[in-house]
């Protein structure tokens, strides 16, 4: 990874400039991990939210427990668990995927709550109308419920996405070569951590500020009644 | 039952985790109130300073902050004990999140209340301490409860700066025994149990605060 | 319905419905013949909506037997609150449609899509065919020109007419109306009643109508049932009920609604 790169530690500025390309490579890994993790969280969270509303007590209760457990235990330990335990059961995933899965699992606990709030805000008459039209539960979710909750839940989901981006550095402990891992490696080689770590922090800060501004704008343009379907 | 033999070491780690979490919550709460009040009540300079603190520690990742304090700062001659570093960084981090909660709750106290205070000719400090804060604190408690759990979870990151907390112990035992499933399951359950206790305590505090203040739960919270 | 009645399409036999400790229907018996237009009237809380909601499988019931075209609502050995499988319930629902007091149109879909969506998804019609049918139905309720509007752009009366078209698009044998005009401004009631009145001429369509529009009930129904406390305490032809009610509760109720 680091071969072929040279750095110039003469002054902090030249140093920063010389390692910027490496850090930016790490940034793409960070963003990819967050994107993959968030995709998992979006899907899994919806599944959890739906299972929680199941008519069978045992299903909804078990789901509630699983979600609570995922929410109340650290991402880092969940990450170690997946990284070390999955291979014991013959499921050896690349570190990147394991990391994305851990992020997705942890955040699915959060997103499921967001979905739940959104689903509960859909008036009961909408469900009843769907039943009266003989739609299945899956069709009701897909065509009636989800399109109506999307505008309502987008801001909260956006916040969780930003939060997830900021948690990706944890993946560096299972050898994912994200920004954090690369900054650490540079630090180990040069014995100069201040500049690379500060750069990583700054990049996160910029990312966060951009995302927040974007979310702010998004909230202004969102439709109120649901995603219009012609 | 090999996992029984892990228990003593894990319990020791859990104690460290509990200590770091509680210390970070305590210091973080102070920081949250200072920064939150500064943002609402402070002058231009003070509130800008508080805003910078909040954005800086919310906007950069906790792990980056930890490594920055642990690896980078000593190079410019500033260093603490690892445990002190862990507590300090964790406190700064959750304090920044907490300050947003404080700010939100303070600004949500109704205008009527503030006008009533003004009508009684309360001073600014007096209004804050006797009118705004008592109402706002109760509004903050549920969010602070979540933040406390968050602090516990995030405290696991201090294992990465070689503090022997629960996660660190788990790592050591797993490296020794290679029994990943057993060790990590136990560790997860340990964290879960601590979360539940924390949740229960926060619930009790909330109930006690509501009873003490004789406030009904606000409809919008 | 004056001749010898054919086998009933709907039959409640000793149905009991409870919400917790509250018994809403108690040993309820009620039959509806195919094609019959029945109006349910009665004071608030007497269980009229509950009857319709049970028929639409929106509410389960605890005891007794309910059949629709010979099909039992509850399956022997069925589980869950409905004591029936989802498949069985869907089979029943395929014969029943419902028009709600609050319209319950889908706010994120155009009028066209509101009407055509379920036929595509549930009946498996091609989108073209479903839309062609939707156009016909919208024309029938007088809203052909609104097909690309969204519900929020329509008046309450127009929304309710779309809801009727939407229910009809599923070709139900039984159509249930639960106070279809109660949520409307008085000046919009007429247009909705006109549409329902037209439907009353459909020979094959069985209609159950809950309404407080007594004059309209009198015009369109074959039979009027007066509900009180979860029972039908009097029923008969509109003339009989409205001109010569025999039960004191009926007299009292009619006196109160007709001023
Ligand atoms: N989901 C429910 N949970 C508990 N009780 C209910 C529920 N739905 C209805 N009820 C009760 O059942 C009784 C009958 O209700 P129903 O809606 O059938 O009356 P109704 O005749 O339609 O009255 P209205 O003219 O007011 O619509 C009422 O006492 C009502 O409070
Ligand atoms: Mg009713």
XYZ file of C-alpha atoms and ligand atoms in Angstrom:
742
model
C 0.000 0.000 0.000
C 2.627 2.467 1.058
C 5.345 1.477 -1.403
C 6.103 3.980 -4.052
C 4.966 6.871 -1.925
C 7.463 9.255 -0.542
C 6.940 11.938 1.995
C 8.662 15.089 2.798
C 8.789 15.799 6.502
C 10.708 19.051 6.120
C 7.866 21.213 7.316
C 4.370 20.243 8.455
C 2.893 21.758 5.311
C 5.085 19.918 2.829
C 4.544 16.800 4.879
C 0.796 17.216 4.754
C 0.897 17.864 1.014
C 3.028 14.821 0.339
C 0.765 12.412 2.244
C -2.497 13.875 1.010
C -2.796 11.398 -1.900
C -2.513 8.431 0.451
C -5.013 9.888 2.891
C -7.443 10.516 0.055
C -7.173 6.887 -1.020
C -8.133 6.055 2.542
C -11.014 8.475 2.278
C -12.515 6.516 -0.610
C -12.311 3.335 1.469
C -13.931 5.140 4.393
C -16.762 6.386 2.220
C -17.276 3.010 0.576
C -17.428 1.280 3.942
C -19.930 3.825 5.206
C -22.030 3.486 2.052
C -22.062 -0.305 2.235
C -22.750 -0.247 5.960
C -25.559 2.229 5.556
C -27.159 0.243 2.763
C -27.208 -2.771 5.081
C -28.593 -0.665 7.928
C -31.375 0.706 5.724
C -32.539 -2.721 4.600
C -32.043 -4.548 7.877
C -33.602 -1.746 9.890
C -36.744 -1.952 7.787
C -36.859 -5.712 8.208
C -36.530 -5.304 11.979
C -39.223 -2.644 12.039
C -41.568 -4.893 10.071
C -40.856 -7.929 12.225
C -41.515 -5.837 15.293
C -44.998 -5.161 14.014
C -45.609 -8.816 13.327
C -48.895 -10.227 14.544
C -47.057 -13.023 16.287
C -45.992 -11.972 19.753
C -42.982 -14.269 19.739
C -41.613 -12.704 16.558
C -42.099 -9.101 17.609
C -40.746 -9.762 21.069
C -37.636 -11.575 19.831
C -36.988 -8.790 17.359
C -37.303 -6.179 20.069
C -34.711 -8.031 22.152
C -32.291 -8.423 19.265
C -32.574 -4.748 18.372
C -32.067 -3.719 21.979
C -29.012 -5.938 22.227
C -27.482 -4.557 19.047
C -28.153 -1.016 20.203
C -26.708 -1.408 23.667
C -23.417 -3.143 22.914
C -20.307 -1.514 21.449
C -19.621 -1.501 17.753
C -15.996 -2.432 18.413
C -16.891 -5.652 20.226
C -19.513 -6.541 17.623
C -16.821 -5.983 15.033
C -14.376 -8.300 16.792
C -17.133 -10.842 17.213
C -17.900 -10.916 13.494
C -14.258 -10.785 12.508
C -13.144 -13.685 14.677
C -16.270 -15.793 15.102
C -17.737 -15.876 11.581
C -14.680 -17.691 10.148
C -15.088 -20.347 12.849
C -18.410 -21.140 11.235
C -16.886 -21.259 7.796
C -17.927 -17.779 6.753
C -14.746 -15.933 5.913
C -15.532 -12.481 4.613
C -13.031 -9.872 3.470
C -12.277 -7.435 6.284
C -14.045 -4.660 4.408
C -17.293 -6.622 4.230
C -17.047 -7.697 7.853
C -16.639 -4.058 8.775
C -19.557 -2.943 6.656
C -21.670 -5.715 8.155
C -20.803 -4.646 11.693
C -21.630 -1.020 10.915
C -24.847 -2.113 9.261
C -25.885 -4.320 12.170
C -25.247 -1.691 14.784
C -26.998 1.039 12.850
C -29.910 -1.173 11.848
C -30.896 -0.952 15.503
C -31.080 2.817 15.135
C -32.713 2.867 11.722
C -35.343 0.357 12.824
C -36.452 2.873 15.456
C -36.646 5.579 12.818
C -38.712 3.334 10.580
C -40.917 2.397 13.488
C -41.650 6.015 14.274
C -42.368 6.674 10.612
C -44.612 3.643 10.252
C -46.556 4.514 13.372
C -47.199 7.951 11.922
C -48.964 6.447 8.897
C -52.674 6.752 9.674
C -54.488 3.520 10.412
C -56.900 4.283 7.592
C -54.092 3.787 5.097
C -53.512 0.246 6.330
C -57.230 -0.427 6.352
C -57.654 0.896 2.829
C -54.844 -1.382 1.693
C -56.503 -4.332 3.408
C -59.836 -3.452 1.823
C -58.088 -3.509 -1.558
C -56.808 -6.955 -0.670
C -53.151 -6.005 -0.784
C -50.708 -8.300 0.979
C -48.670 -6.995 3.847
C -45.572 -6.854 1.660
C -47.428 -4.883 -1.018
C -48.799 -2.564 1.640
C -45.321 -1.846 2.949
C -43.812 -1.423 -0.501
C -46.494 0.623 -2.223
C -48.278 2.434 0.590
C -46.206 2.680 3.725
C -42.611 3.112 2.608
C -43.292 5.831 -0.007
C -45.201 7.767 2.612
C -42.605 7.544 5.353
C -39.546 8.324 3.238
C -39.822 12.129 3.416
C -40.538 11.932 7.114
C -37.599 9.715 7.991
C -34.982 11.121 5.621
C -33.598 13.748 8.025
C -33.127 11.262 10.860
C -31.603 8.733 8.471
C -29.252 11.404 7.184
C -28.080 12.126 10.701
C -27.355 8.468 11.271
C -25.435 8.298 8.031
C -23.208 11.133 9.156
C -22.757 9.428 12.511
C -21.814 6.215 10.748
C -19.202 7.931 8.605
C -17.576 9.137 11.792
C -17.484 5.616 13.207
C -15.760 4.008 10.230
C -12.240 4.583 11.652
C -12.987 1.714 14.023
C -12.745 -0.630 11.047
C -9.008 0.060 10.924
C -8.587 -2.380 13.846
C -9.589 -5.288 11.638
C -7.094 -4.298 8.926
C -9.439 -2.280 6.741
C -7.186 0.294 5.097
C -9.298 3.353 5.685
C -8.078 6.882 6.358
C -7.365 6.103 9.971
C -5.332 2.989 9.235
C -3.245 4.799 6.625
C -2.656 7.786 8.876
C -1.488 5.426 11.591
C 0.842 3.614 9.223
C 2.345 6.882 8.097
C 2.744 7.867 11.729
C 4.526 4.624 12.525
C 6.980 5.140 9.671
C 7.741 8.765 10.293
C 7.240 8.952 14.061
C 5.197 12.000 13.286
C 1.508 11.459 14.076
C 0.385 15.012 14.537
C 0.041 15.941 10.881
C -1.623 12.789 9.513
C -4.040 12.480 12.425
C -4.916 16.161 12.244
C -5.549 15.789 8.532
C -7.892 12.872 9.116
C -9.722 14.848 11.779
C -10.031 17.841 9.474
C -11.355 15.738 6.623
C -13.992 14.277 8.925
C -14.900 17.751 10.074
C -15.297 18.965 6.507
C -17.328 15.893 5.574
C -19.603 16.388 8.548
C -20.154 20.049 7.833
C -20.926 19.362 4.167
C -23.352 16.582 5.050
C -25.108 18.712 7.645
C -25.521 21.544 5.181
C -26.823 19.086 2.588
C -29.328 17.636 5.041
C -30.485 21.083 5.924
C -31.184 21.854 2.291
C -32.842 18.495 1.769
C -35.346 19.140 4.528
C -36.469 22.269 2.745
C -37.215 20.592 -0.574
C -38.805 17.393 0.746
C -42.443 16.758 -0.201
C -44.771 16.497 2.759
C -47.340 13.890 1.717
C -44.992 11.183 0.514
C -43.023 10.486 -2.597
C -45.487 11.369 -5.354
C -46.167 8.501 -7.711
C -47.965 9.267 -10.934
C -17.131 -24.717 31.064
C -13.991 -22.917 29.942
C -15.657 -19.539 29.923
C -16.045 -19.510 33.686
C -12.303 -19.098 33.886
C -12.534 -15.885 31.851
C -14.849 -14.263 34.330
C -12.350 -12.852 36.832
C -10.300 -11.087 34.170
C -13.389 -9.842 32.358
C -14.845 -8.606 35.636
C -11.690 -6.612 36.280
C -11.987 -5.131 32.831
C -15.622 -4.351 33.420
C -14.656 -2.395 36.523
C -12.245 -0.289 34.477
C -14.939 0.228 31.841
C -17.417 1.278 34.512
C -14.961 3.696 36.069
C -13.997 5.291 32.763
C -17.607 5.538 31.668
C -18.815 7.111 34.886
C -15.908 9.546 35.032
C -16.469 10.534 31.410
C -20.188 10.977 32.013
C -19.528 13.171 35.044
C -16.935 15.375 33.351
C -18.877 15.311 30.098
C -22.004 16.526 31.883
C -20.108 19.491 33.280
C -18.681 20.287 29.846
C -22.132 19.882 28.308
C -23.692 22.375 30.682
C -20.843 24.848 30.396
C -20.811 24.736 26.606
C -24.592 24.528 26.262
C -25.236 27.471 28.564
C -22.405 29.400 26.944
C -24.057 28.979 23.571
C -27.418 30.231 24.749
C -26.458 32.820 27.315
C -22.895 33.726 26.406
C -21.809 36.806 24.501
C -20.599 36.672 20.911
C -17.103 35.472 21.713
C -18.062 32.962 24.375
C -20.828 31.377 22.351
C -18.613 31.180 19.272
C -15.961 29.458 21.330
C -18.526 27.002 22.631
C -19.802 26.411 19.119
C -16.269 25.653 17.904
C -15.788 23.157 20.712
C -19.079 21.457 19.906
C -18.503 21.265 16.174
C -14.909 20.159 16.566
C -15.661 17.262 18.868
C -18.856 16.239 17.150
C -17.474 16.609 13.688
C -14.271 14.606 14.049
C -14.344 10.967 14.890
C -13.803 9.777 18.475
C -11.082 7.344 17.470
C -9.232 10.135 15.684
C -9.517 12.243 18.808
C -8.252 9.425 21.001
C -5.233 8.717 18.808
C -4.584 12.391 18.420
C -4.370 12.854 22.163
C -2.540 9.591 22.680
C 0.001 9.575 19.851
C 0.202 13.082 18.514
C 0.075 15.350 21.543
C 3.006 13.717 23.367
C 5.160 14.569 20.352
C 4.644 18.230 21.112
C 5.364 17.628 24.757
C 1.897 17.199 26.219
C 1.095 13.819 27.675
C -1.165 12.219 30.227
C -1.618 8.780 31.649
C -3.510 6.561 29.194
C -6.494 6.305 31.530
C -6.567 10.066 31.974
C -6.339 10.508 28.215
C -9.169 8.046 27.711
C -11.448 9.729 30.226
C -10.607 13.213 29.022
C -11.191 12.499 25.346
C -14.356 10.543 25.997
C -15.629 13.360 28.211
C -14.793 16.013 25.622
C -16.535 13.951 22.960
C -19.775 13.227 24.790
C -19.703 16.687 26.352
C -19.943 18.129 22.849
C -22.998 15.985 22.105
C -24.428 16.815 25.511
C -24.056 20.539 24.920
C -26.438 20.224 21.976
C -28.974 18.575 24.273
C -28.552 21.331 26.849
C -28.839 24.036 24.240
C -31.962 22.480 22.746
C -33.648 22.126 26.119
C -32.759 25.658 27.204
C -34.125 27.186 24.031
C -37.312 25.155 24.342
C -38.328 26.691 27.666
C -41.346 28.730 26.801
C -41.287 32.427 26.206
C -44.070 32.866 28.746
C -41.841 31.476 31.448
C -39.074 33.897 30.556
C -41.497 36.784 30.403
C -42.865 35.814 33.779
C -39.333 35.849 35.154
C -38.721 39.249 33.626
C -41.981 40.529 35.052
C -40.737 39.481 38.474
C -37.580 41.418 37.718
C -35.328 38.392 38.052
C -31.729 38.908 36.990
C -30.333 36.890 34.138
C -28.411 34.507 36.367
C -31.375 34.157 38.668
C -33.685 33.372 35.764
C -31.283 30.769 34.439
C -30.784 29.009 37.737
C -34.279 29.227 39.145
C -36.540 29.241 36.095
C -34.888 27.947 32.948
C -32.576 25.208 34.170
C -34.958 23.361 36.497
C -37.455 23.001 33.668
C -34.855 22.293 31.009
C -33.022 19.614 32.970
C -36.096 17.441 33.104
C -36.490 17.785 29.357
C -32.855 16.761 28.892
C -32.945 13.611 30.956
C -34.164 11.110 28.335
C -31.590 12.336 25.820
C -28.904 12.250 28.476
C -29.892 8.688 29.233
C -29.224 7.723 25.626
C -25.951 9.616 25.712
C -24.890 7.738 28.827
C -25.402 4.422 27.035
C -23.521 5.854 24.065
C -20.649 6.760 26.385
C -20.493 3.227 27.722
C -20.362 1.817 24.210
C -17.780 4.315 23.003
C -15.621 3.638 26.060
C -14.670 0.344 24.404
C -12.445 2.374 22.081
C -10.058 3.168 24.917
C -8.896 -0.433 24.666
C -7.129 0.703 21.513
C -4.886 3.014 23.506
C -3.911 0.079 25.716
C -6.224 0.668 28.641
C -7.191 -2.648 30.196
C -10.946 -2.237 29.985
C -13.471 -4.969 29.253
C -12.796 -4.990 25.511
C -9.039 -5.052 26.083
C -9.349 -8.006 28.438
C -11.526 -9.802 25.955
C -8.903 -9.290 23.274
C -6.165 -10.652 25.525
C -8.118 -13.712 26.529
C -9.080 -14.433 22.959
C -5.454 -14.182 21.865
C -4.582 -16.645 24.589
C -7.384 -19.158 24.203
C -8.563 -18.576 20.614
C -12.083 -19.149 21.922
C -13.512 -16.171 20.064
C -17.174 -17.118 20.286
C -17.103 -17.685 24.034
C -15.061 -14.628 24.935
C -16.873 -12.141 22.758
C -20.330 -13.459 23.578
C -19.530 -13.030 27.238
C -18.162 -9.560 26.604
C -21.223 -8.493 24.659
C -23.462 -9.777 27.411
C -21.337 -7.886 29.921
C -21.776 -4.621 28.046
C -25.461 -5.296 27.603
C -25.882 -5.867 31.326
C -24.029 -2.648 32.108
C -26.238 -0.793 29.613
C -29.339 -2.123 31.288
C -28.112 -1.019 34.691
C -27.265 2.414 33.316
C -30.681 2.629 31.708
C -32.377 1.664 34.937
C -30.428 4.265 36.887
C -31.292 6.974 34.368
C -34.940 5.949 34.522
C -34.894 6.231 38.297
C -33.217 9.613 38.146
C -35.802 10.782 35.660
C -38.666 9.571 37.757
C -37.187 11.129 40.858
C -36.625 14.433 39.064
C -40.148 14.519 37.725
C -41.630 13.737 41.074
C -39.387 16.258 42.820
C -40.404 18.982 40.429
C -44.014 17.854 40.236
C -43.850 18.266 36.479
C -45.968 16.271 34.125
C -44.112 14.919 31.166
C -44.217 17.528 28.427
C -46.455 16.539 25.559
C -43.905 17.275 22.874
C -40.974 15.344 24.318
C -86.781 -8.716 -1.971
C -90.412 -9.349 -1.417
C -90.429 -12.775 -3.071
C -89.016 -15.901 -1.521
C -85.477 -14.904 -0.525
C -82.595 -16.819 -2.156
C -79.804 -18.275 -0.013
C -78.188 -15.437 1.912
C -74.875 -14.072 0.678
C -73.881 -12.898 4.123
C -74.883 -14.633 7.283
C -74.025 -13.677 10.855
C -75.077 -16.486 13.185
C -74.691 -15.804 16.884
C -71.629 -13.612 16.386
C -70.141 -12.097 19.516
C -67.537 -9.376 19.305
C -65.689 -7.952 22.290
C -63.113 -5.230 22.750
C -61.550 -6.372 25.982
C -64.326 -6.294 28.535
C -66.701 -4.376 26.275
C -69.110 -6.562 24.340
C -70.021 -4.709 21.161
C -71.969 -7.432 19.361
C -73.765 -9.966 21.473
C -75.149 -13.083 19.831
C -75.686 -11.139 16.641
C -77.822 -12.601 13.857
C -78.124 -10.944 10.487
C -78.545 -12.044 6.892
C -78.143 -10.265 3.603
C -79.394 -11.642 0.294
C -77.362 -11.336 -2.900
C -77.904 -7.958 -4.528
C -79.692 -6.577 -1.520
C -79.149 -2.966 -0.465
C -79.262 -2.734 3.304
C -78.938 0.407 5.371
C -77.813 0.253 8.986
C -78.952 3.051 11.226
C -78.751 3.570 14.945
C -77.219 5.656 17.680
C -73.495 6.205 18.033
C -71.621 3.266 19.535
C -74.331 0.757 18.689
C -71.950 -1.397 16.610
C -72.802 -0.464 13.012
C -69.203 0.170 11.973
C -68.134 -2.936 13.805
C -70.389 -5.076 11.617
C -68.854 -3.619 8.464
C -65.316 -3.866 9.812
C -65.813 -7.519 10.711
C -67.087 -8.165 7.204
C -63.991 -6.431 5.764
C -61.780 -8.569 8.060
C -60.494 -5.447 9.739
C -61.699 -6.811 13.063
C -61.886 -10.392 14.298
C -64.811 -11.707 16.304
C -64.803 -14.112 19.190
C -67.817 -16.358 18.967
C -70.427 -17.487 16.487
C -70.254 -18.015 12.779
C -70.006 -15.673 9.840
C -70.230 -16.800 6.244
C -69.928 -15.028 2.938
C -71.142 -16.902 -0.134
C -70.920 -20.086 1.876
C -67.341 -19.380 2.965
C -66.697 -19.388 6.683
C -64.695 -16.430 7.984
C -63.055 -18.624 10.590
C -61.311 -21.785 9.507
C -61.511 -24.894 11.643
C -58.196 -25.030 13.458
C -57.314 -21.541 12.266
C -54.865 -19.570 14.379
C -54.316 -15.938 15.244
C -56.990 -13.439 16.234
C -58.957 -14.148 13.045
C -58.724 -17.915 13.464
C -57.916 -18.100 9.772
C -54.870 -18.072 7.535
C -53.891 -14.949 5.664
C -54.625 -16.795 2.427
C -58.141 -17.548 3.536
C -58.722 -13.962 4.603
C -57.498 -12.711 1.247
C -59.896 -15.047 -0.499
C -62.741 -13.518 1.502
C -61.514 -9.977 0.921
C -61.502 -10.526 -2.806
C -65.317 -10.410 -2.652
C -65.649 -7.380 -0.413
C -64.853 -3.692 -0.863
C -65.171 -0.812 1.527
C -65.619 2.948 1.385
C -64.470 4.736 4.517
C -65.764 7.765 6.302
C -62.388 9.491 5.946
C -61.796 8.387 2.316
C -58.313 6.984 3.089
C -56.991 7.714 -0.376
C -53.263 7.190 -0.787
C -51.851 10.715 -0.651
C -48.690 9.945 -2.600
C -50.493 8.508 -5.614
C -52.367 10.292 -8.344
C -56.091 9.686 -8.643
C -55.420 7.356 -11.558
C -52.923 5.390 -9.596
C -55.176 5.216 -6.551
C -57.764 3.475 -8.688
C -55.486 1.377 -10.894
C -52.817 0.266 -8.452
C -54.601 -2.529 -6.643
C -56.036 -4.098 -9.817
C -52.489 -4.286 -11.163
C -50.876 -5.544 -7.975
C -53.621 -7.732 -6.613
C -55.736 -8.844 -9.571
C -52.744 -9.053 -11.880
C -54.252 -6.885 -14.603
C -51.912 -5.284 -17.102
C -51.311 -1.628 -16.363
C -53.007 -0.605 -19.601
C -56.101 -2.580 -18.849
C -56.258 -1.366 -15.258
C -55.907 2.218 -16.410
C -58.581 1.802 -19.054
C -60.926 0.504 -16.380
C -59.913 3.285 -14.038
C -60.774 5.848 -16.695
C -64.236 4.308 -17.091
C -64.839 4.253 -13.359
C -63.620 7.807 -12.918
C -65.961 8.870 -15.709
C -68.771 7.101 -13.921
C -68.146 9.075 -10.723
C -67.726 12.227 -12.789
C -64.025 12.753 -12.294
C -62.484 11.764 -15.610
C -60.704 15.099 -15.844
C -59.054 14.738 -12.424
C -57.123 11.568 -13.089
C -53.712 13.209 -12.858
C -54.475 15.173 -9.724
C -53.334 14.163 -6.277
C -55.884 13.614 -3.501
C -54.768 16.753 -1.686
C -55.857 18.757 -4.724
C -59.438 17.494 -4.551
C -62.418 18.468 -2.443
C -63.739 16.006 0.103
C -66.642 15.033 -2.125
C -64.314 14.411 -5.035
C -61.991 12.370 -2.838
C -64.852 10.207 -1.667
C -65.971 9.632 -5.249
C -62.435 8.543 -6.122
C -62.542 6.201 -3.146
C -65.750 4.678 -4.487
C -64.155 4.213 -7.904
C -61.141 2.655 -6.222
C -63.301 0.153 -4.370
C -65.297 -0.684 -7.496
C -62.127 -1.299 -9.483
C -61.637 -4.466 -7.475
C -65.036 -5.750 -8.689
C -66.383 -6.689 -5.260
C -69.654 -8.553 -4.815
C -70.274 -6.734 -1.570
C -69.586 -3.064 -1.092
C -69.552 -1.589 2.401
C -70.053 2.103 3.068
C -69.258 3.387 6.549
C -70.801 6.841 6.859
C -69.430 7.906 3.482
C -70.730 11.462 3.777
C -70.187 12.185 7.461
C -66.828 13.852 6.946
C -68.096 16.112 4.164
C -69.231 19.693 4.157
C -73.016 19.740 3.711
C -72.853 21.152 0.186
C -70.646 18.220 -0.945
C -72.860 15.449 0.402
C -75.189 15.428 -2.599
C -72.584 14.582 -5.227
C -71.433 11.533 -3.251
C -74.953 10.329 -2.529
C -75.752 10.663 -6.235
C -72.941 8.267 -7.080
C -73.997 5.795 -4.407
C -77.603 6.127 -5.604
C -76.506 5.164 -9.109
C -74.741 2.113 -7.733
C -77.926 1.073 -5.971
C -79.349 0.276 -9.402
C -76.614 -2.289 -10.028
C -78.535 -5.491 -9.714
C -75.607 -7.736 -8.749
C -73.929 -5.497 -6.226
C -74.757 -6.163 -2.601
C -74.527 -3.003 -0.550
C -74.319 -2.385 3.181
C -74.593 1.265 4.030
C -74.182 2.971 7.379
C -75.496 6.500 7.159
C -77.274 9.251 8.988
C -78.871 10.501 5.746
C -82.331 9.147 6.446
C -84.025 10.462 3.338
C -81.354 8.899 1.171
C -81.579 5.608 3.065
C -85.250 5.584 2.389
C -84.727 6.110 -1.343
C -82.069 3.524 -2.052
C -82.435 0.678 0.411
C -84.396 -2.518 0.166
C -84.218 -2.907 3.916
C -83.375 -0.729 6.882
C -81.964 -2.165 10.109
C -82.098 -0.222 13.320
C -79.205 -0.984 15.661
C -79.187 -0.537 19.349
C -76.580 -1.782 21.805
C -75.113 -4.371 19.488
C -78.389 -5.814 18.304
C -80.806 -5.173 15.495
C -83.894 -4.236 17.405
C -86.038 -3.509 14.398
C -85.767 -4.027 10.664
C -87.968 -3.875 7.631
C -88.717 -1.984 4.461
C -87.829 1.729 4.534
C -91.512 2.600 4.532
C -92.214 0.405 7.514
C -89.298 1.712 9.548
C -89.613 5.364 8.708
C -93.354 5.731 8.682
C -94.437 3.211 11.252
C -91.629 2.217 13.597
C -92.856 -0.180 16.207
C -89.991 -0.311 18.681
C -89.841 2.562 21.157
C -86.063 2.933 20.717
C -86.541 3.308 16.970
C -89.173 5.990 17.437
C -86.925 7.815 19.870
C -83.941 7.633 17.523
C -85.863 8.697 14.434
C -87.448 11.546 16.345
C -83.997 12.757 17.362
C -82.413 12.589 13.883
C -85.412 13.861 11.955
C -85.903 16.681 14.490
N -60.715 -0.534 18.520
C -61.622 -0.450 19.511
N -61.257 -0.676 20.775
C -62.163 -0.609 21.785
N -63.438 -0.305 21.620
C -63.871 -0.054 20.375
C -62.980 -0.099 19.263
N -63.690 0.191 18.150
C -64.959 0.420 18.562
N -65.069 0.272 19.887
C -66.303 0.404 20.672
O -67.274 -0.430 20.131
C -68.555 0.165 20.209
C -69.213 0.131 18.850
O -68.464 0.897 17.961
P -68.893 1.166 16.470
O -67.794 1.971 15.862
O -69.238 -0.102 15.824
O -70.178 2.061 16.659
P -71.031 2.798 15.534
O -72.393 2.243 15.636
O -70.334 2.711 14.234
O -71.023 4.272 16.085
P -70.803 5.660 15.269
O -72.125 6.072 14.775
O -70.305 6.566 16.346
O -69.793 5.400 14.219
C -68.344 1.566 20.728
O -68.718 1.581 22.091
C -66.887 1.802 20.588
O -66.414 2.610 21.637
Mg -69.226 4.081 13.014
